[in-house]
Tab-separated table of C-alpha atoms in Angstrom:
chain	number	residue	atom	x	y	z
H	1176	UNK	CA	18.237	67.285	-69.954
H	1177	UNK	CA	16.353	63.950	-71.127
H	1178	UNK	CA	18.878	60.773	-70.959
H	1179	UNK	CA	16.988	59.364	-74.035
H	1180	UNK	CA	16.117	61.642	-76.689
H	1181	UNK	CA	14.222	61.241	-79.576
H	1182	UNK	CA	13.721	63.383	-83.175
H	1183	UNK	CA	11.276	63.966	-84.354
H	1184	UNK	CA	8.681	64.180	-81.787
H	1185	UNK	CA	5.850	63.501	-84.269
H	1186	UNK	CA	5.763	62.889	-88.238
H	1187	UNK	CA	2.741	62.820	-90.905
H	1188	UNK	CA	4.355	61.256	-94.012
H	1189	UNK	CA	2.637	59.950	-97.051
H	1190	UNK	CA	2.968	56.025	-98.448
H	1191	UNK	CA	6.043	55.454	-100.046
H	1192	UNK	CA	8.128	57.835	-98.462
H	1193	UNK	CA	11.315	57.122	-96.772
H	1194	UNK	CA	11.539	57.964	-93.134
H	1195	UNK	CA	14.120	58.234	-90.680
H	1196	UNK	CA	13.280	58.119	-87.063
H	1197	UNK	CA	16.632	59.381	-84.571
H	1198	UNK	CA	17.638	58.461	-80.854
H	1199	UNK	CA	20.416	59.919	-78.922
H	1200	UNK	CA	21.416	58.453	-75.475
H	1201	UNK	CA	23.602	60.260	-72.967
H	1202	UNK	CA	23.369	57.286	-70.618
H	1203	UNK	CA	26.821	55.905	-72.219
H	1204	UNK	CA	25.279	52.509	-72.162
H	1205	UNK	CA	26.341	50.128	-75.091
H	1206	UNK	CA	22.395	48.491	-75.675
H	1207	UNK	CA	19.893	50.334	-77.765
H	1208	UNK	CA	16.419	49.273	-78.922
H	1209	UNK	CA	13.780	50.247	-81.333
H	1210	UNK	CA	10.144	49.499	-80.131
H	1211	UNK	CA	6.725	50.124	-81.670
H	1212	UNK	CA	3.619	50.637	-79.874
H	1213	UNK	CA	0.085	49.852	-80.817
H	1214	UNK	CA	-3.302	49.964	-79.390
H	1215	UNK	CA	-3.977	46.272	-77.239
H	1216	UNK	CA	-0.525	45.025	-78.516
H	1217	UNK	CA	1.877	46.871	-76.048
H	1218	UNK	CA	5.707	47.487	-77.001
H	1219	UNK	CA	7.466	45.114	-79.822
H	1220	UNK	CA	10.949	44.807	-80.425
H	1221	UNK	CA	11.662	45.869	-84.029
H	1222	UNK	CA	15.583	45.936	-84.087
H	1223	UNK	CA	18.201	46.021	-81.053
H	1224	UNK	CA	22.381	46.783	-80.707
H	1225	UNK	CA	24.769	45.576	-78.664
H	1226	UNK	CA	27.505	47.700	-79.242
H	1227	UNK	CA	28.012	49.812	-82.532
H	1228	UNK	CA	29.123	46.517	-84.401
H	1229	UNK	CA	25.928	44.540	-83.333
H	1230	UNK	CA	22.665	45.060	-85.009
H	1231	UNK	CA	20.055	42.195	-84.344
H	1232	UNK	CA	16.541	42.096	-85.938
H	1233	UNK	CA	13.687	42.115	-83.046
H	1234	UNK	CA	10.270	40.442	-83.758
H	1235	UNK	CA	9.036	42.933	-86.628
H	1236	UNK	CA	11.942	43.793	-88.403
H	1237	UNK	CA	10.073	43.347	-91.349
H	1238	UNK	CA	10.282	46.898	-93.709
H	1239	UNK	CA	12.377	48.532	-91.076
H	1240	UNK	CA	16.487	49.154	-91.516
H	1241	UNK	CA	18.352	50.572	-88.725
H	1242	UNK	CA	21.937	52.148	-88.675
H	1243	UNK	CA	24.238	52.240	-85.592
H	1244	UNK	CA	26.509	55.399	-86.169
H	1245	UNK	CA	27.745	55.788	-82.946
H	1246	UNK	CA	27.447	54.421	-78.903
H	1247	UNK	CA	25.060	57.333	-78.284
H	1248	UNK	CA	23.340	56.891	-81.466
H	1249	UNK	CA	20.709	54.746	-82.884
H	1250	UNK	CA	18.561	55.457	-86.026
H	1251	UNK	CA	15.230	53.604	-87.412
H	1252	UNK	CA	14.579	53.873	-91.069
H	1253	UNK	CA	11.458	53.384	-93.235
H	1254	UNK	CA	12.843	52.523	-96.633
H	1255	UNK	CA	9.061	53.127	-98.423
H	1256	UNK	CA	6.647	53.836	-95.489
H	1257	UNK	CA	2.698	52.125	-95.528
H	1258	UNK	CA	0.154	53.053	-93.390
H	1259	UNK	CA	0.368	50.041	-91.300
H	1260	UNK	CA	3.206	51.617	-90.321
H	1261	UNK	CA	1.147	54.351	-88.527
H	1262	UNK	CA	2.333	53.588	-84.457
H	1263	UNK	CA	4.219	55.311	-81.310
H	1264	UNK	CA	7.854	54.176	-81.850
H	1265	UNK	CA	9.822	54.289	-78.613
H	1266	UNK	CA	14.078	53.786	-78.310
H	1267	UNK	CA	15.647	52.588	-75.578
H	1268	UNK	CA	18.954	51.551	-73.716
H	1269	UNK	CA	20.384	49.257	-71.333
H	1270	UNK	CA	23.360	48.706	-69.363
H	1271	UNK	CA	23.226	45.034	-68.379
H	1272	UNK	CA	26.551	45.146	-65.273
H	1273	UNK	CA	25.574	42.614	-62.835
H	1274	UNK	CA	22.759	39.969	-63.309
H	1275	UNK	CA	19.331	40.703	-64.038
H	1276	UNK	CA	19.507	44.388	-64.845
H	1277	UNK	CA	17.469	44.481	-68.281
H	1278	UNK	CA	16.264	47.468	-67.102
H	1279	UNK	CA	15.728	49.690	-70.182
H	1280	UNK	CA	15.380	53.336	-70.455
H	1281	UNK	CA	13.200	54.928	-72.566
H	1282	UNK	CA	12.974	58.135	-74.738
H	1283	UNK	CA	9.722	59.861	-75.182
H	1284	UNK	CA	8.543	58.266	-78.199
H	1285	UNK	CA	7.845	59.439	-81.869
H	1286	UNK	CA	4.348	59.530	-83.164
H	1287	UNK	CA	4.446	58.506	-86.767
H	1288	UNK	CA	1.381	58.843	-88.995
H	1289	UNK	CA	1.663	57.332	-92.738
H	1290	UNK	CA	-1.245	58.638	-94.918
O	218	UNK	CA	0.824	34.210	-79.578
O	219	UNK	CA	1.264	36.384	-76.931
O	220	UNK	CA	4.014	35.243	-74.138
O	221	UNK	CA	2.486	38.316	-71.591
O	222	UNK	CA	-0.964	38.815	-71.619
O	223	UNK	CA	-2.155	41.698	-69.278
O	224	UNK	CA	-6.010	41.078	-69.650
O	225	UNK	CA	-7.704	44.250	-67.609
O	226	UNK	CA	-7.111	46.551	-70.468
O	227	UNK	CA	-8.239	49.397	-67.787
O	228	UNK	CA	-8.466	49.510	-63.692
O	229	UNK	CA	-10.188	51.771	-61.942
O	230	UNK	CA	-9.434	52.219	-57.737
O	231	UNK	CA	-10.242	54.868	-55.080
O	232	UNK	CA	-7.416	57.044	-53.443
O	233	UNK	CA	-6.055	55.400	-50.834
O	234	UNK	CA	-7.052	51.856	-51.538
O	235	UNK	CA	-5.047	48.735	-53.555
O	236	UNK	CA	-4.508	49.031	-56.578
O	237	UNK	CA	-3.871	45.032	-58.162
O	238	UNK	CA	-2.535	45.054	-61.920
O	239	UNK	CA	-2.105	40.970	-62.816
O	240	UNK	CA	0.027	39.641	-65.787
O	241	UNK	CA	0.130	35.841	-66.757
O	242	UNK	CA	2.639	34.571	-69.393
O	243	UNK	CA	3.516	31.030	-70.899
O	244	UNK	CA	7.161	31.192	-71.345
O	245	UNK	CA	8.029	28.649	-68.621
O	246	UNK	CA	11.849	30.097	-69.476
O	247	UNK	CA	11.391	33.589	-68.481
O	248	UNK	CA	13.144	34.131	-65.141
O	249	UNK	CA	13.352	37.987	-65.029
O	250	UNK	CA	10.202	40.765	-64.470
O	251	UNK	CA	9.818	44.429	-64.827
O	252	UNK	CA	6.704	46.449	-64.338
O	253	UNK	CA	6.758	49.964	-65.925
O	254	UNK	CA	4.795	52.747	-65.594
O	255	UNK	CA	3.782	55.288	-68.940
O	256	UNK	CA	2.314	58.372	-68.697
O	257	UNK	CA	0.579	60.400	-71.930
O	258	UNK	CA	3.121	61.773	-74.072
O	259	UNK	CA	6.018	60.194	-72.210
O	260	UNK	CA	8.205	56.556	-72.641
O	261	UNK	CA	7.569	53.950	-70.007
O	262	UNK	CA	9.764	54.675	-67.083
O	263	UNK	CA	11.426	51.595	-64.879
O	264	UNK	CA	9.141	50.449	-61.519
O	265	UNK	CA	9.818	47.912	-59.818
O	266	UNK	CA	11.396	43.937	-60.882
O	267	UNK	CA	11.773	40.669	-59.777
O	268	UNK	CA	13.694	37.837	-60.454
O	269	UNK	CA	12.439	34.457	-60.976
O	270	UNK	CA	13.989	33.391	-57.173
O	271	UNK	CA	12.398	35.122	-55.031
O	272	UNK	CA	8.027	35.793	-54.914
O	273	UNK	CA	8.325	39.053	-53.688
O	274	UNK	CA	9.792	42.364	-54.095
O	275	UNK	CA	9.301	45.065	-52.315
O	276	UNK	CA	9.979	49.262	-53.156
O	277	UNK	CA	7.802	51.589	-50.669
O	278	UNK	CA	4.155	51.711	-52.270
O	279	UNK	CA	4.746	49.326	-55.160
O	280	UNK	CA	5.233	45.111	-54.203
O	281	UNK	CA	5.183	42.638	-56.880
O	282	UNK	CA	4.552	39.304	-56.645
O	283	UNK	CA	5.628	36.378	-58.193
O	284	UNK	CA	3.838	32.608	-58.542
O	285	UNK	CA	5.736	30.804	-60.515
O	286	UNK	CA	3.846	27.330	-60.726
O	287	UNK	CA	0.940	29.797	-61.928
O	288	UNK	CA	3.077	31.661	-64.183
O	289	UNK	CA	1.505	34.742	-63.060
O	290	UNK	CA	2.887	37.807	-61.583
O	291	UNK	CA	0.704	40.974	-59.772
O	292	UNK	CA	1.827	44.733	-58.887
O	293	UNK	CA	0.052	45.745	-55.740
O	294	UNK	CA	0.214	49.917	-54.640
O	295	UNK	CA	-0.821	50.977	-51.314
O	296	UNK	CA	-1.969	52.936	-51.208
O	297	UNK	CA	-2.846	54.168	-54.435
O	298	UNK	CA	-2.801	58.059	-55.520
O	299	UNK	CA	-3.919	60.164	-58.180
O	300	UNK	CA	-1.029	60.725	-59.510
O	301	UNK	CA	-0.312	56.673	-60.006
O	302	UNK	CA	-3.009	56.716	-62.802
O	303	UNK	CA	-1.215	55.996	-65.874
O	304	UNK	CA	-0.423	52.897	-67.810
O	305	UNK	CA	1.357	49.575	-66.499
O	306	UNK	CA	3.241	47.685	-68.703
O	307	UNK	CA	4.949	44.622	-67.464
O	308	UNK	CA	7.455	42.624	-69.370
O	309	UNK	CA	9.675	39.653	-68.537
O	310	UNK	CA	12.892	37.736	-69.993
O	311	UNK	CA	15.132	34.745	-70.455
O	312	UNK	CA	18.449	33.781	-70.143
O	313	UNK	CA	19.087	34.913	-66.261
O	314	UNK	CA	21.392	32.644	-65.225
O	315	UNK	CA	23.318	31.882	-68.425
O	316	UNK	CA	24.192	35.751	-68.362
O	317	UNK	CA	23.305	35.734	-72.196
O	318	UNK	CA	21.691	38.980	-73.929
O	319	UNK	CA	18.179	38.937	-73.296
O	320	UNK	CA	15.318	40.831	-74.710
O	321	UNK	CA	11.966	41.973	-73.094
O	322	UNK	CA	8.747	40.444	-73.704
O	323	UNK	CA	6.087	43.051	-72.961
O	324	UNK	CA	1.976	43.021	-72.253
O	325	UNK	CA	-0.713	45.370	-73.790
O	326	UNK	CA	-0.817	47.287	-71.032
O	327	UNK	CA	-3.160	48.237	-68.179
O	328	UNK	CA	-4.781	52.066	-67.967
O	329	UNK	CA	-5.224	52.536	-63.925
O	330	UNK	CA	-7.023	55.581	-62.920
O	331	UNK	CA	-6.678	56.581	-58.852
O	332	UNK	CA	-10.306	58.429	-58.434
O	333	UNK	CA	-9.711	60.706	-55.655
């Protein structure tokens, strides 16, 4: 079973919609992320978590909310999704023990499409 | 602006030979760096890193390299298969020493395809 899962897979919604985007970790680490993806602009940080009482705003927070209900769980909403919202969104985790281990760990990704 | 710039959107190499995937960036406070590797339809998955003390790293086929006065880093694969075609994303961050929370900074991206 994945370590990093993500629901749904892929999503057509229409403008204005509201949109949740789910991530389940059964890596028991305490960081989780929320990435984008688009064509020649690589991975940017949207949102991030700590722990379940730390929620930090990444560089394009901007019309995105994000809820923390548990360790293993990290949502991504769209309060009123536009099309410039259209993008591969990716979660991820990290446990930082020791020094220099940002490795992250990443779920499959979830291929939004706002018409 | 970007702080990693990968600028060979796409790579192509012959089985068996070096593959070279460069990545510059301008943060002169970034002292930590991750490649990873993305297939289709999949997240990126963790390579190889290297922190800002040492120039090299080593991990069987995969050896990155760090210049520091340059600011540039490279991933070298020898030698390079078919099944290493995919995309390369590396990334880097601040804050090594002080043990702080630190984020990732990633590139666009590189598409290598291994022609066998």
């Amino acid at each position: 079973d994945a370590d990093v899962t993500q629901t749904p897979r892929n999503r057509i919604t229409k403008t204005g919609k509201r949109i949740m985007l789910e991530c389940s970790q059964t890596k028991g680490h305490d960081r989780m992320y929320w990435y984008r993806q688009d064509p020649g602009l690589g991975l940017r940080l949207i949102y991030y978590s700590f722990d379940v009482k730390d929620i930090n705003k990444g560089e394009i927070s901007d019309g995105y909310s994000v809820s923390r209900q548990a360790q293993a769980k990290f949502s991504l909403s769209l309060e009123s999704a536009i099309p410039n919202q259209t993008a591969l969104y990716f979660c991820a985790t990290s446990d930082p023990t020791g020094v220099g281990t940002d490795t992250q760990y990443f779920g499959p990704g979830t291929r939004l499409t706002v018409l | 602006d970007q702080q990693v710039k990968q600028n060979s959107p796409s790579l192509s190499v012959q089985e068996g030979r070096i593959s070279i995937l460069n990545c510059d960036y301008t943060n002169s406070m970034f002292d930590y760096f991750l490649w990873y590797k993305k297939y289709p339809a999949e997240g990126p998955t963790f390579l190889i890193s290297i922190s800002s003390i040492k120039d090299k790293n080593e991990d069987g086929r995969f050896t990155v390299f760090l210049n520091k006065s340059a600011k540039h880093l490279s991933l070298h694969i020898v030698p390079s298969q078919p099944g290493d075609s995919a995309v390369y994303f590396c990334a880097a961050s601040e804050g090594l020493r002080s043990g702080s929370a630190r984020q990732l900074t990633f590139g666009s991206g590189t598409q290598l395809t291994v022609l066998p």
